[in-house]
Amino acid sequence: MSGEVVLATSRLRSKRTEGGATGDLRFAGYAAIFDRVDRGGDVVRAGAFGDVAAAGVPLLWQHGPASVIGVVESAREDARGLRVIGRVSRASAAGREAASAIAQGAVDGLSFGYRVKTARGARPRELLALELVEVSVVTHPMQDLARVVAVEG
């Protein structure tokens, strides 16, 4: 399972590599980091995403529900957090803006939308079971370490 993510990621170049002006842009990164309190006072625990299925999970620009810029090809938990591989389509204006910003290294934050299934405590609230609703490329992620780590295209 994690081997699939590692193999796909190994073909991606460093995140500062310039992308082309046409075609899709692929990236790998972390949408969530485990065991670190985010700016909202939540901490995601390992296992919270369970056997997440990336199929059908939209990739958004800045959490905008009207700004679908692509798809999440893969989402898997590893020892660090929720590792994702996303594909940004340049077919829309938002997709072109996002792809350009990612390729130039101007925007490298990742975030995710979710529904809480199980949580405990407060400040920090421990998120124990989540339903992944979307992954977003963002300027300022809630979890500072949730970042794009490699880019292709």
Coordinates of N, CA, C and O in Angstrom, one line a residue:
M1 N 0.8 -1.2 0.0 CA 0.0 0.0 0.0 C 0.9 1.2 0.0 O 0.8 2.1 -0.9
S2 N 1.8 1.4 1.0 CA 2.6 2.6 1.0 C 3.6 2.5 -0.2 O 4.1 3.5 -0.6
G3 N 4.0 1.3 -0.6 CA 4.9 1.2 -1.7 C 4.4 1.9 -3.0 O 5.1 2.5 -3.8
E4 N 3.1 1.8 -3.2 CA 2.5 2.4 -4.4 C 2.7 3.9 -4.3 O 3.0 4.5 -5.3
V5 N 2.5 4.5 -3.2 CA 2.7 6.0 -3.0 C 4.2 6.3 -3.3 O 4.5 7.3 -4.0
V6 N 5.1 5.6 -2.7 CA 6.5 5.8 -2.8 C 6.9 5.7 -4.3 O 7.6 6.6 -4.8
L7 N 6.5 4.7 -5.0 CA 6.8 4.6 -6.4 C 6.3 5.7 -7.2 O 7.0 6.3 -8.0
A8 N 5.1 6.1 -7.0 CA 4.5 7.2 -7.8 C 5.2 8.5 -7.4 O 5.5 9.3 -8.3
T9 N 5.6 8.7 -6.2 CA 6.3 9.9 -5.8 C 7.7 10.0 -6.3 O 8.2 11.1 -6.6
S10 N 8.3 8.9 -6.4 CA 9.7 8.9 -6.8 C 9.9 9.4 -8.2 O 11.0 9.8 -8.6
R11 N 8.9 9.4 -9.1 CA 9.0 10.0 -10.4 C 8.8 11.5 -10.4 O 9.0 12.1 -11.5
L12 N 8.4 12.1 -9.3 CA 8.1 13.5 -9.3 C 9.4 14.2 -9.0 O 10.3 13.8 -8.2
R13 N 9.6 15.4 -9.6 CA 10.8 16.2 -9.4 C 10.6 17.1 -8.1 O 9.6 17.2 -7.6
S14 N 11.7 17.8 -7.8 CA 11.6 18.7 -6.6 C 10.6 19.7 -6.8 O 10.2 20.1 -8.0
K15 N 10.0 20.2 -5.7 CA 8.9 21.1 -5.8 C 9.2 22.5 -6.5 O 8.3 23.2 -6.8
R16 N 10.4 22.8 -6.7 CA 10.7 24.1 -7.3 C 11.0 24.0 -8.8 O 11.3 25.0 -9.4
T17 N 10.7 22.8 -9.4 CA 10.9 22.7 -10.8 C 9.8 23.4 -11.6 O 8.6 23.2 -11.2
E18 N 10.1 24.1 -12.6 CA 9.1 24.8 -13.4 C 8.3 23.8 -14.2 O 8.8 22.8 -14.7
G19 N 6.9 24.0 -14.2 CA 6.0 23.1 -14.9 C 5.8 23.7 -16.3 O 6.1 24.9 -16.6
G20 N 5.2 22.9 -17.2 CA 4.9 23.4 -18.5 C 3.6 24.2 -18.5 O 2.9 24.2 -17.5
A21 N 3.4 24.9 -19.6 CA 2.2 25.8 -19.6 C 0.9 25.0 -20.0 O -0.2 25.5 -19.9
T22 N 1.1 23.8 -20.6 CA -0.1 23.0 -21.0 C -0.1 21.7 -20.3 O 0.9 21.3 -19.7
G23 N -1.2 21.0 -20.3 CA -1.3 19.7 -19.7 C -1.5 19.8 -18.2 O -1.6 20.9 -17.6
D24 N -1.6 18.6 -17.6 CA -1.8 18.6 -16.1 C -0.5 18.7 -15.3 O 0.5 18.4 -15.8
L25 N -0.7 19.2 -14.1 CA 0.4 19.2 -13.2 C 0.1 18.2 -12.1 O -1.0 18.2 -11.5
R26 N 1.1 17.4 -11.8 CA 0.9 16.4 -10.7 C 1.8 16.8 -9.5 O 2.9 17.4 -9.7
F27 N 1.4 16.6 -8.3 CA 2.2 16.8 -7.1 C 2.0 15.8 -6.1 O 0.9 15.1 -6.1
A28 N 2.9 15.7 -5.2 CA 2.8 14.9 -4.0 C 3.0 15.7 -2.8 O 3.8 16.7 -2.8
G29 N 2.4 15.4 -1.7 CA 2.6 16.1 -0.5 C 1.8 15.6 0.7 O 1.2 14.5 0.5
Y30 N 1.7 16.3 1.8 CA 1.0 15.9 2.9 C -0.2 16.9 3.2 O 0.0 18.1 3.4
A31 N -1.4 16.4 3.2 CA -2.6 17.2 3.5 C -2.8 17.3 5.0 O -3.5 18.2 5.5
A32 N -2.3 16.3 5.7 CA -2.4 16.3 7.2 C -1.1 15.7 7.8 O -0.5 14.8 7.2
I33 N -0.7 16.2 8.9 CA 0.5 15.7 9.6 C -0.1 15.2 11.0 O -0.8 16.0 11.7
F34 N 0.3 14.0 11.4 CA -0.2 13.5 12.6 C 0.5 14.1 13.8 O 1.7 14.5 13.8
D35 N -0.3 14.1 14.9 CA 0.2 14.4 16.3 C 0.8 15.8 16.5 O 1.6 16.0 17.3
R36 N 0.3 16.7 15.6 CA 0.8 18.1 15.8 C -0.5 19.0 15.8 O -1.4 18.9 15.0
V37 N -0.6 19.9 16.8 CA -1.7 20.7 17.0 C -1.7 21.8 15.8 O -0.7 22.4 15.6
D38 N -2.9 21.9 15.2 CA -3.0 22.9 14.1 C -3.5 24.3 14.7 O -3.7 24.4 15.8
R39 N -3.6 25.2 13.8 CA -3.9 26.6 14.2 C -5.4 26.7 14.8 O -5.7 27.6 15.4
G40 N -6.2 25.7 14.5 CA -7.6 25.7 15.0 C -7.7 24.9 16.3 O -8.8 24.8 16.8
G41 N -6.6 24.4 16.8 CA -6.6 23.7 18.1 C -7.0 22.2 17.9 O -7.4 21.5 18.9
D42 N -6.9 21.6 16.7 CA -7.1 20.2 16.5 C -5.8 19.5 16.3 O -4.8 20.1 15.8
V43 N -5.8 18.2 16.6 CA -4.7 17.3 16.3 C -5.2 16.0 15.7 O -6.1 15.4 16.2
V44 N -4.7 15.7 14.5 CA -5.1 14.5 13.8 C -4.3 13.4 14.3 O -3.0 13.5 14.3
R45 N -4.9 12.3 14.7 CA -4.2 11.1 15.1 C -4.1 10.1 14.0 O -4.9 10.0 13.1
A46 N -3.0 9.3 14.0 CA -2.8 8.2 13.1 C -4.0 7.3 13.1 O -4.5 7.0 14.2
G47 N -4.4 6.9 11.9 CA -5.6 6.0 11.8 C -6.9 6.8 11.6 O -7.9 6.1 11.3
A48 N -6.8 8.1 11.7 CA -8.1 8.9 11.6 C -8.7 8.8 10.3 O -10.0 8.9 10.1
F49 N -7.9 8.5 9.2 CA -8.5 8.5 7.9 C -8.9 7.0 7.5 O -9.5 6.8 6.5
G50 N -8.5 6.1 8.3 CA -8.8 4.7 8.1 C -8.3 4.2 6.7 O -7.2 4.6 6.3
D51 N -9.1 3.5 6.0 CA -8.8 3.1 4.6 C -9.4 4.1 3.7 O -10.3 3.7 3.0
V52 N -8.9 5.3 3.7 CA -9.4 6.3 2.8 C -9.3 5.9 1.4 O -8.3 5.4 0.9
A53 N -10.4 6.2 0.7 CA -10.4 6.0 -0.8 C -10.4 7.3 -1.5 O -11.3 8.2 -1.3
A54 N -9.4 7.6 -2.3 CA -9.2 8.9 -2.9 C -10.2 9.1 -4.0 O -10.5 10.2 -4.4
A55 N -10.7 8.0 -4.6 CA -11.6 8.2 -5.8 C -12.8 9.0 -5.4 O -13.5 8.8 -4.4
G56 N -13.0 10.0 -6.3 CA -14.1 10.9 -6.0 C -13.8 12.1 -5.1 O -14.7 12.9 -4.9
V57 N -12.6 12.2 -4.5 CA -12.3 13.3 -3.7 C -11.8 14.4 -4.5 O -10.8 14.3 -5.2
P58 N -12.5 15.6 -4.5 CA -12.1 16.7 -5.4 C -10.8 17.4 -4.8 O -10.6 17.4 -3.6
L59 N -10.1 18.0 -5.7 CA -9.0 18.8 -5.4 C -9.4 20.3 -5.6 O -9.9 20.6 -6.7
L60 N -9.4 21.1 -4.6 CA -9.9 22.5 -4.7 C -8.8 23.5 -4.6 O -7.7 23.2 -4.0
W61 N -9.0 24.7 -5.0 CA -8.1 25.8 -4.9 C -8.6 26.7 -3.7 O -9.8 27.2 -3.8
Q62 N -7.9 26.8 -2.7 CA -8.1 27.6 -1.5 C -9.5 27.3 -0.9 O -10.2 28.2 -0.4
H63 N -9.8 26.0 -0.8 CA -11.1 25.5 -0.3 C -12.3 26.0 -0.9 O -13.4 25.9 -0.4
G64 N -12.2 26.6 -2.1 CA -13.4 27.1 -2.8 C -14.2 26.0 -3.4 O -13.7 25.4 -4.3
P65 N -15.5 25.8 -3.0 CA -16.3 24.8 -3.5 C -16.6 24.9 -5.0 O -16.8 24.0 -5.7
A66 N -16.5 26.1 -5.5 CA -16.7 26.4 -7.0 C -15.4 26.4 -7.7 O -15.4 26.6 -8.9
S67 N -14.3 26.1 -7.0 CA -12.9 26.1 -7.7 C -12.3 24.7 -7.6 O -11.3 24.5 -7.0
V68 N -13.0 23.8 -8.3 CA -12.4 22.4 -8.4 C -11.3 22.5 -9.5 O -11.6 22.9 -10.6
I69 N -10.1 22.2 -9.1 CA -9.0 22.3 -10.0 C -8.4 21.0 -10.4 O -7.5 20.9 -11.2
G70 N -9.0 19.9 -9.9 CA -8.5 18.6 -10.3 C -9.0 17.5 -9.4 O -10.0 17.6 -8.8
V71 N -8.2 16.4 -9.3 CA -8.6 15.3 -8.5 C -7.4 14.8 -7.6 O -6.3 15.1 -7.9
V72 N -7.8 14.1 -6.6 CA -6.8 13.4 -5.7 C -6.7 12.0 -6.3 O -7.6 11.3 -6.4
E73 N -5.5 11.7 -6.8 CA -5.2 10.4 -7.4 C -5.0 9.3 -6.3 O -5.4 8.2 -6.5
S74 N -4.4 9.7 -5.2 CA -4.0 8.8 -4.2 C -4.0 9.5 -2.9 O -3.5 10.7 -2.8
A75 N -4.5 8.9 -1.8 CA -4.5 9.4 -0.5 C -4.2 8.2 0.5 O -5.1 7.3 0.5
R76 N -3.2 8.2 1.2 CA -2.8 7.1 2.0 C -2.1 7.6 3.3 O -1.3 8.6 3.2
E77 N -2.4 7.0 4.4 CA -1.7 7.3 5.6 C -0.4 6.6 5.6 O -0.2 5.5 5.2
D78 N 0.6 7.4 6.1 CA 1.9 6.7 6.4 C 2.3 7.2 7.8 O 1.5 7.7 8.5
A79 N 3.6 7.0 8.2 CA 4.0 7.3 9.5 C 3.9 8.8 9.8 O 3.7 9.1 11.0
R80 N 4.0 9.6 8.8 CA 4.0 11.1 9.0 C 2.6 11.7 9.0 O 2.3 12.6 9.7
G81 N 1.8 11.2 8.1 CA 0.5 11.8 8.0 C -0.3 11.3 6.8 O -0.1 10.2 6.3
L82 N -1.2 12.1 6.2 CA -2.0 11.8 5.1 C -1.2 12.3 3.8 O -1.2 13.4 3.5
R83 N -0.6 11.3 3.1 CA 0.2 11.6 1.9 C -0.7 11.5 0.7 O -1.5 10.6 0.6
V84 N -0.7 12.6 -0.1 CA -1.6 12.6 -1.3 C -0.8 12.9 -2.5 O 0.3 13.5 -2.5
I85 N -1.4 12.4 -3.6 CA -0.9 12.7 -5.0 C -2.1 13.3 -5.7 O -3.2 12.7 -5.7
G86 N -1.9 14.5 -6.2 CA -3.0 15.2 -6.8 C -2.6 15.6 -8.3 O -1.5 15.7 -8.6
R87 N -3.7 15.7 -9.1 CA -3.5 16.2 -10.4 C -4.3 17.4 -10.7 O -5.5 17.4 -10.5
V88 N -3.6 18.5 -11.0 CA -4.3 19.8 -11.3 C -4.5 19.9 -12.8 O -3.5 19.8 -13.6
S89 N -5.7 20.2 -13.2 CA -6.0 20.4 -14.6 C -5.9 21.9 -14.9 O -6.4 22.7 -14.2
R90 N -5.3 22.2 -16.0 CA -5.2 23.6 -16.5 C -6.4 24.0 -17.4 O -6.3 25.0 -18.1
A91 N -7.4 23.2 -17.4 CA -8.6 23.5 -18.2 C -9.4 24.7 -17.8 O -10.1 25.3 -18.6
S92 N -9.3 25.0 -16.5 CA -10.1 26.2 -16.0 C -9.1 27.3 -15.6 O -7.9 27.0 -15.4
A93 N -9.6 28.5 -15.4 CA -8.8 29.6 -15.0 C -8.2 29.3 -13.6 O -7.0 29.6 -13.3
A94 N -9.0 28.8 -12.7 CA -8.5 28.4 -11.3 C -7.4 27.4 -11.4 O -6.4 27.5 -10.7
G95 N -7.6 26.4 -12.3 CA -6.6 25.4 -12.4 C -5.3 25.9 -12.9 O -4.2 25.5 -12.5
R96 N -5.4 26.8 -13.9 CA -4.2 27.4 -14.5 C -3.5 28.3 -13.4 O -2.2 28.3 -13.3
E97 N -4.2 29.0 -12.6 CA -3.7 29.8 -11.5 C -3.0 29.0 -10.5 O -1.8 29.2 -10.1
A98 N -3.6 27.9 -10.1 CA -3.1 27.0 -9.1 C -1.8 26.3 -9.6 O -0.8 26.3 -8.9
A99 N -1.9 25.8 -10.8 CA -0.7 25.1 -11.4 C 0.5 26.0 -11.5 O 1.6 25.6 -11.2
S100 N 0.2 27.3 -11.9 CA 1.3 28.2 -12.1 C 1.9 28.5 -10.7 O 3.2 28.5 -10.5
A101 N 1.1 28.7 -9.7 CA 1.6 29.1 -8.3 C 2.3 27.9 -7.7 O 3.4 28.1 -7.1
I102 N 1.9 26.7 -8.0 CA 2.6 25.5 -7.4 C 3.9 25.3 -8.2 O 4.9 25.1 -7.5
A103 N 3.9 25.4 -9.5 CA 5.1 25.2 -10.3 C 6.2 26.2 -9.9 O 7.4 25.9 -9.9
Q104 N 5.8 27.5 -9.6 CA 6.7 28.5 -9.2 C 7.2 28.4 -7.8 O 8.0 29.2 -7.4
G105 N 6.5 27.6 -7.0 CA 6.8 27.5 -5.6 C 6.2 28.6 -4.8 O 6.5 28.8 -3.6
A106 N 5.3 29.4 -5.4 CA 4.6 30.5 -4.7 C 3.6 30.1 -3.7 O 3.3 30.7 -2.7
V107 N 2.9 28.9 -4.0 CA 1.9 28.4 -3.1 C 2.3 26.9 -2.9 O 2.4 26.2 -4.0
D108 N 2.5 26.4 -1.7 CA 2.8 25.0 -1.5 C 2.1 24.4 -0.3 O 2.4 23.3 0.1
G109 N 1.1 25.1 0.2 CA 0.3 24.6 1.4 C -0.8 23.6 0.9 O -1.4 23.8 -0.2
L110 N -1.1 22.6 1.8 CA -2.1 21.7 1.5 C -3.0 21.7 2.8 O -2.6 21.9 3.9
S111 N -4.3 21.4 2.5 CA -5.3 21.3 3.6 C -6.3 20.3 3.2 O -6.3 19.8 2.1
F112 N -7.2 20.0 4.1 CA -8.3 19.1 3.7 C -9.6 19.5 4.4 O -9.6 20.0 5.5
G113 N -10.7 19.1 3.8 CA -12.0 19.3 4.4 C -12.5 17.9 4.8 O -12.2 16.9 4.2
Y114 N -13.2 17.9 5.9 CA -13.6 16.6 6.5 C -14.8 16.7 7.3 O -15.3 17.8 7.7
R115 N -15.4 15.5 7.6 CA -16.5 15.4 8.6 C -15.9 14.6 9.8 O -15.3 13.6 9.5
V116 N -16.2 15.0 11.0 CA -15.7 14.3 12.2 C -16.6 13.1 12.4 O -17.8 13.3 12.6
K117 N -16.0 11.9 12.5 CA -16.8 10.7 13.0 C -16.6 10.5 14.5 O -17.5 10.2 15.2
T118 N -15.3 10.6 14.9 CA -15.0 10.4 16.3 C -13.9 11.4 16.7 O -12.9 11.6 16.0
A119 N -14.1 12.1 17.9 CA -13.1 13.0 18.4 C -13.2 13.0 19.9 O -14.2 12.5 20.5
R120 N -12.2 13.5 20.6 CA -12.3 13.6 22.1 C -11.5 14.8 22.5 O -10.5 15.2 21.9
G121 N -11.9 15.3 23.7 CA -11.2 16.4 24.3 C -11.5 17.8 23.6 O -12.3 17.9 22.7
A122 N -10.8 18.8 24.1 CA -10.9 20.1 23.6 C -9.6 20.8 23.8 O -9.0 20.7 24.9
R123 N -9.1 21.6 22.9 CA -7.9 22.4 23.0 C -6.7 21.6 23.6 O -6.3 22.0 24.7
P124 N -6.2 20.7 23.0 CA -6.5 20.3 21.6 C -7.6 19.2 21.5 O -7.7 18.4 22.4
R125 N -8.4 19.3 20.5 CA -9.4 18.3 20.2 C -8.6 17.2 19.4 O -8.0 17.6 18.4
E126 N -8.7 16.0 19.8 CA -8.1 14.9 19.1 C -9.1 14.3 18.1 O -10.2 13.9 18.4
L127 N -8.7 14.4 16.8 CA -9.5 13.8 15.7 C -9.1 12.4 15.5 O -8.0 12.1 15.1
L128 N -10.0 11.5 15.8 CA -9.7 10.0 15.8 C -10.2 9.3 14.6 O -9.7 8.3 14.2
A129 N -11.3 9.8 14.1 CA -11.9 9.1 12.9 C -12.6 10.3 12.0 O -13.4 11.0 12.5
L130 N -12.1 10.3 10.8 CA -12.6 11.4 9.9 C -13.1 10.8 8.5 O -12.5 9.8 8.1
E131 N -14.0 11.6 7.9 CA -14.3 11.3 6.5 C -13.7 12.4 5.7 O -14.0 13.6 5.9
L132 N -12.8 12.0 4.8 CA -12.2 13.0 3.9 C -13.2 13.5 2.8 O -13.8 12.7 2.1
V133 N -13.4 14.8 2.8 CA -14.4 15.4 1.8 C -13.7 16.0 0.6 O -14.2 16.0 -0.5
E134 N -12.5 16.7 0.9 CA -11.8 17.4 -0.2 C -10.4 17.6 0.3 O -10.1 17.6 1.5
V135 N -9.5 17.8 -0.7 CA -8.1 18.3 -0.4 C -8.0 19.6 -1.2 O -8.5 19.7 -2.3
S136 N -7.3 20.6 -0.5 CA -7.1 21.9 -1.2 C -5.7 22.3 -1.2 O -4.9 22.0 -0.3
V137 N -5.3 23.0 -2.3 CA -4.1 23.7 -2.4 C -4.4 25.1 -1.8 O -5.3 25.7 -2.3
V138 N -3.6 25.5 -0.8 CA -3.9 26.7 -0.1 C -2.6 27.5 0.2 O -1.5 27.0 0.2
T139 N -2.8 28.8 0.4 CA -1.7 29.7 0.7 C -1.2 29.5 2.1 O -0.1 29.5 2.4
H140 N -2.2 29.4 3.1 CA -1.9 29.3 4.5 C -2.6 28.1 5.1 O -3.8 28.1 5.5
P141 N -1.9 26.9 5.2 CA -2.6 25.7 5.7 C -2.8 25.8 7.2 O -2.0 26.5 7.9
M142 N -3.8 25.2 7.7 CA -4.1 25.1 9.2 C -2.9 24.4 9.9 O -2.5 24.8 11.0
Q143 N -2.4 23.4 9.3 CA -1.2 22.7 9.8 C 0.0 23.1 9.0 O 0.1 22.8 7.8
D144 N 0.9 23.8 9.6 CA 2.0 24.5 8.9 C 2.9 23.5 8.1 O 3.5 23.9 7.2
L145 N 3.0 22.3 8.6 CA 3.8 21.3 7.9 C 3.1 20.6 6.7 O 3.8 19.8 6.1
A146 N 1.9 20.9 6.5 CA 1.1 20.2 5.4 C 1.5 20.9 4.1 O 1.0 22.0 3.8
R147 N 2.3 20.3 3.3 CA 2.9 21.0 2.2 C 3.1 20.1 1.0 O 3.2 18.9 1.1
V148 N 3.2 20.7 -0.2 CA 3.6 20.0 -1.4 C 5.1 19.7 -1.3 O 5.8 20.6 -0.9
V149 N 5.5 18.5 -1.6 CA 6.9 18.2 -1.5 C 7.5 17.8 -2.8 O 8.8 17.8 -2.9
A150 N 6.7 17.6 -3.9 CA 7.3 17.3 -5.2 C 6.3 17.6 -6.3 O 5.0 17.5 -6.0
V151 N 6.8 18.0 -7.4 CA 5.9 18.5 -8.5 C 6.4 17.9 -9.8 O 7.6 17.8 -10.1
E152 N 5.4 17.6 -10.7 CA 5.7 17.0 -12.0 C 4.8 17.7 -13.0 O 3.6 17.8 -12.8
G153 N 5.4 18.3 -14.1 CA 4.6 18.9 -15.2 C 4.5 20.3 -15.0 O 3.6 21.1 -15.4

